[in-house]
Amino acid sequence: YHISAIQTQTISYFALNSKPFESGRHPAMEDPQVRLALAYLTPKQLLLSTVFDSSIKPIVGLGHLGPKNSKKNPDFQPEKAIALLKKAGWTDSDQDGILDKSIKGKSVRLSLKLLYNSASRISEDLISLLQGNWLKHGVVLEKKALVSSVFYTELQNRNYDIALISFSAKYSPAHLKVS
């Protein structure tokens, strides 16, 4: 037998469904303040150092806006997150520990569905840490593991609030050559 290892580079990111009404998902995701608050509630370096190793650093920019238009990725600042959520109308009105808001006359809890590919054990660990952290601040994260074919169909149909997406590529120093 001959066993060889292929060094890979993996990028993982959370995709936020900013058009929830198209798919019947959570209305909070339409609000840019809520999406920014979730970024402030995410302890990126803690997640990376716990699930991977402490030498890994989070990506600097937010979104797919390109280098000239990218925004700085917010550091973990739960106080800012809570202030943004409160400004957007999310409070714990019933004192159950979960943020809620009246939308069209109905009380809606800030409970978001996060999809991820069930083939990834790392995704499960990462999401469990995130889930516990967000819950401390009143945001419920319902994780849903799906087999690849169903996962990608759900992404195409925008049937998610948040999705953890990862992709890997073969890596070698030859790929880094600059001519």
Short mmCIF file of C-alpha atoms in Angstrom, two decimals:
data_model
loop_
_atom_site.label_atom_id
_atom_site.label_comp_id
_atom_site.label_asym_id
_atom_site.label_seq_id
_atom_site.Cartn_x
_atom_site.Cartn_y
_atom_site.Cartn_z
CA TYR A 1 0.00 0.00 0.00
CA HIS A 2 1.06 3.56 -0.66
CA ILE A 3 -0.56 6.33 1.33
CA SER A 4 0.00 9.95 0.43
CA ALA A 5 -1.43 13.13 1.89
CA ILE A 6 -2.63 16.02 -0.19
CA GLN A 7 -2.33 19.38 1.45
CA THR A 8 -5.52 21.39 1.00
CA GLN A 9 -6.67 24.91 1.63
CA THR A 10 -10.21 25.20 2.98
CA ILE A 11 -12.42 28.24 3.18
CA SER A 12 -15.57 28.16 5.28
CA TYR A 13 -18.06 30.96 5.66
CA PHE A 14 -21.56 31.69 6.86
CA ALA A 15 -23.98 32.72 4.12
CA LEU A 16 -26.84 34.89 5.38
CA ASN A 17 -30.15 34.83 3.52
CA SER A 18 -30.79 38.55 3.07
CA LYS A 19 -33.96 37.91 1.02
CA PRO A 20 -35.99 35.77 3.42
CA PHE A 21 -39.42 36.70 2.05
CA GLU A 22 -38.63 34.98 -1.25
CA SER A 23 -38.43 31.64 0.55
CA GLY A 24 -40.57 32.13 3.66
CA ARG A 25 -37.57 32.22 6.01
CA HIS A 26 -37.02 34.41 9.09
CA PRO A 27 -37.87 38.09 8.48
CA ALA A 28 -35.05 39.30 10.76
CA MET A 29 -32.50 38.34 8.12
CA GLU A 30 -33.72 41.11 5.82
CA ASP A 31 -32.48 43.76 8.26
CA PRO A 32 -28.81 44.74 7.72
CA GLN A 33 -28.57 45.76 11.41
CA VAL A 34 -29.51 42.23 12.47
CA ARG A 35 -26.98 40.70 10.08
CA LEU A 36 -24.26 43.03 11.38
CA ALA A 37 -25.25 42.22 14.98
CA LEU A 38 -24.81 38.50 14.23
CA ALA A 39 -21.30 39.24 12.95
CA TYR A 40 -20.53 41.09 16.22
CA LEU A 41 -21.90 38.09 18.17
CA THR A 42 -19.59 35.65 16.43
CA PRO A 43 -16.32 35.02 18.32
CA LYS A 44 -14.38 34.21 15.16
CA GLN A 45 -10.93 33.76 16.68
CA LEU A 46 -12.31 31.60 19.51
CA LEU A 47 -14.13 29.38 17.00
CA LEU A 48 -11.04 29.00 14.83
CA SER A 49 -8.63 28.31 17.69
CA THR A 50 -11.01 25.83 19.35
CA VAL A 51 -12.04 23.87 16.26
CA PHE A 52 -8.82 24.20 14.23
CA ASP A 53 -5.70 25.69 15.83
CA SER A 54 -4.63 29.03 17.22
CA SER A 55 -2.48 29.95 14.20
CA ILE A 56 -5.49 30.27 11.89
CA LYS A 57 -6.79 33.80 11.38
CA PRO A 58 -10.26 34.89 10.23
CA ILE A 59 -10.70 36.46 6.81
CA VAL A 60 -10.42 40.25 6.98
CA GLY A 61 -13.26 41.38 4.70
CA LEU A 62 -17.00 40.86 4.80
CA GLY A 63 -18.94 39.63 1.81
CA HIS A 64 -18.25 39.31 -1.87
CA LEU A 65 -17.83 42.99 -2.61
CA GLY A 66 -14.24 42.77 -3.86
CA PRO A 67 -11.11 44.32 -2.33
CA LYS A 68 -12.09 47.95 -2.96
CA ASN A 69 -15.57 47.58 -1.49
CA SER A 70 -15.04 45.03 1.27
CA LYS A 71 -15.93 45.98 4.81
CA LYS A 72 -13.83 45.15 7.83
CA ASN A 73 -15.03 41.97 9.48
CA PRO A 74 -16.37 43.04 12.90
CA ASP A 75 -14.55 41.75 15.96
CA PHE A 76 -16.46 39.95 18.70
CA GLN A 77 -18.31 42.76 20.47
CA PRO A 78 -21.51 41.43 22.08
CA GLU A 79 -22.37 44.83 23.58
CA LYS A 80 -22.49 46.38 20.09
CA ALA A 81 -24.54 43.41 18.85
CA ILE A 82 -27.12 43.76 21.59
CA ALA A 83 -27.36 47.53 20.98
CA LEU A 84 -27.94 46.94 17.24
CA LEU A 85 -30.55 44.27 17.91
CA LYS A 86 -32.33 46.53 20.39
CA LYS A 87 -32.26 49.40 17.86
CA ALA A 88 -33.83 47.00 15.33
CA GLY A 89 -36.61 46.24 17.85
CA TRP A 90 -35.39 42.87 19.19
CA THR A 91 -35.82 42.62 22.97
CA ASP A 92 -36.67 39.89 25.46
CA SER A 93 -40.20 41.12 26.11
CA ASP A 94 -41.39 37.88 27.75
CA GLN A 95 -38.22 37.39 29.85
CA ASP A 96 -37.58 33.85 28.52
CA GLY A 97 -33.97 34.58 27.54
CA ILE A 98 -34.76 34.71 23.79
CA LEU A 99 -35.05 37.98 21.87
CA ASP A 100 -38.38 38.63 20.21
CA LYS A 101 -40.19 41.31 18.25
CA SER A 102 -43.73 42.04 17.14
CA ILE A 103 -43.96 41.66 13.36
CA LYS A 104 -47.33 42.25 11.71
CA GLY A 105 -49.04 41.86 15.09
CA LYS A 106 -47.36 38.53 15.95
CA SER A 107 -44.57 37.92 18.44
CA VAL A 108 -41.62 36.44 16.56
CA ARG A 109 -38.63 34.90 18.35
CA LEU A 110 -35.12 35.43 17.02
CA SER A 111 -34.70 31.75 16.19
CA LEU A 112 -32.69 31.10 13.02
CA LYS A 113 -32.20 27.93 10.98
CA LEU A 114 -28.59 27.14 10.07
CA LEU A 115 -27.95 24.52 7.39
CA TYR A 116 -24.71 22.64 6.97
CA ASN A 117 -23.37 19.65 5.11
CA SER A 118 -23.68 16.53 7.31
CA ALA A 119 -20.44 15.10 5.89
CA SER A 120 -18.39 17.62 7.87
CA ARG A 121 -17.60 16.82 11.51
CA ILE A 122 -15.78 20.14 11.78
CA SER A 123 -18.99 21.97 10.80
CA GLU A 124 -20.86 20.24 13.64
CA ASP A 125 -18.23 21.34 16.18
CA LEU A 126 -18.07 24.89 14.83
CA ILE A 127 -21.84 25.33 14.82
CA SER A 128 -22.26 23.86 18.31
CA LEU A 129 -19.83 26.45 19.68
CA LEU A 130 -21.58 29.25 17.80
CA GLN A 131 -24.99 28.00 18.91
CA GLY A 132 -24.01 28.13 22.58
CA ASN A 133 -22.49 31.58 22.26
CA TRP A 134 -25.46 33.12 20.45
CA LEU A 135 -27.92 31.59 22.92
CA LYS A 136 -26.15 33.44 25.78
CA HIS A 137 -27.19 36.63 23.97
CA GLY A 138 -30.78 35.64 23.20
CA VAL A 139 -30.43 34.27 19.65
CA VAL A 140 -31.54 30.68 19.01
CA LEU A 141 -29.66 28.81 16.32
CA GLU A 142 -31.41 25.68 15.07
CA LYS A 143 -28.81 23.55 13.32
CA LYS A 144 -29.85 21.24 10.53
CA ALA A 145 -27.40 18.78 8.98
CA LEU A 146 -28.22 17.71 5.43
CA VAL A 147 -26.65 15.29 2.97
CA SER A 148 -24.83 17.11 0.17
CA SER A 149 -27.50 16.77 -2.52
CA VAL A 150 -30.25 18.10 -0.25
CA PHE A 151 -27.95 20.79 1.20
CA TYR A 152 -27.19 22.28 -2.22
CA THR A 153 -30.85 22.12 -3.27
CA GLU A 154 -31.84 24.02 -0.12
CA LEU A 155 -29.17 26.63 -0.85
CA GLN A 156 -30.45 27.12 -4.41
CA ASN A 157 -34.02 27.48 -3.11
CA ARG A 158 -32.87 29.95 -0.40
CA ASN A 159 -34.51 27.73 2.20
CA TYR A 160 -32.23 28.78 5.04
CA ASP A 161 -31.56 31.69 7.33
CA ILE A 162 -27.86 30.94 7.61
CA ALA A 163 -25.75 28.30 5.88
CA LEU A 164 -22.23 27.15 6.65
CA ILE A 165 -20.53 26.69 3.31
CA SER A 166 -17.04 25.27 2.84
CA PHE A 167 -14.87 24.42 -0.09
CA SER A 168 -11.38 23.01 -0.39
CA ALA A 169 -8.70 23.11 -3.03
CA LYS A 170 -5.47 21.27 -3.52
CA TYR A 171 -2.60 23.36 -2.28
CA SER A 172 1.05 23.35 -3.13
CA PRO A 173 3.77 26.03 -3.13
CA ALA A 174 3.72 25.89 -6.96
CA HIS A 175 0.24 27.40 -6.87
CA LEU A 176 1.63 30.47 -5.14
CA LYS A 177 4.12 31.37 -7.86
CA VAL A 178 3.80 34.92 -9.04
CA SER A 179 4.99 35.64 -12.55
#
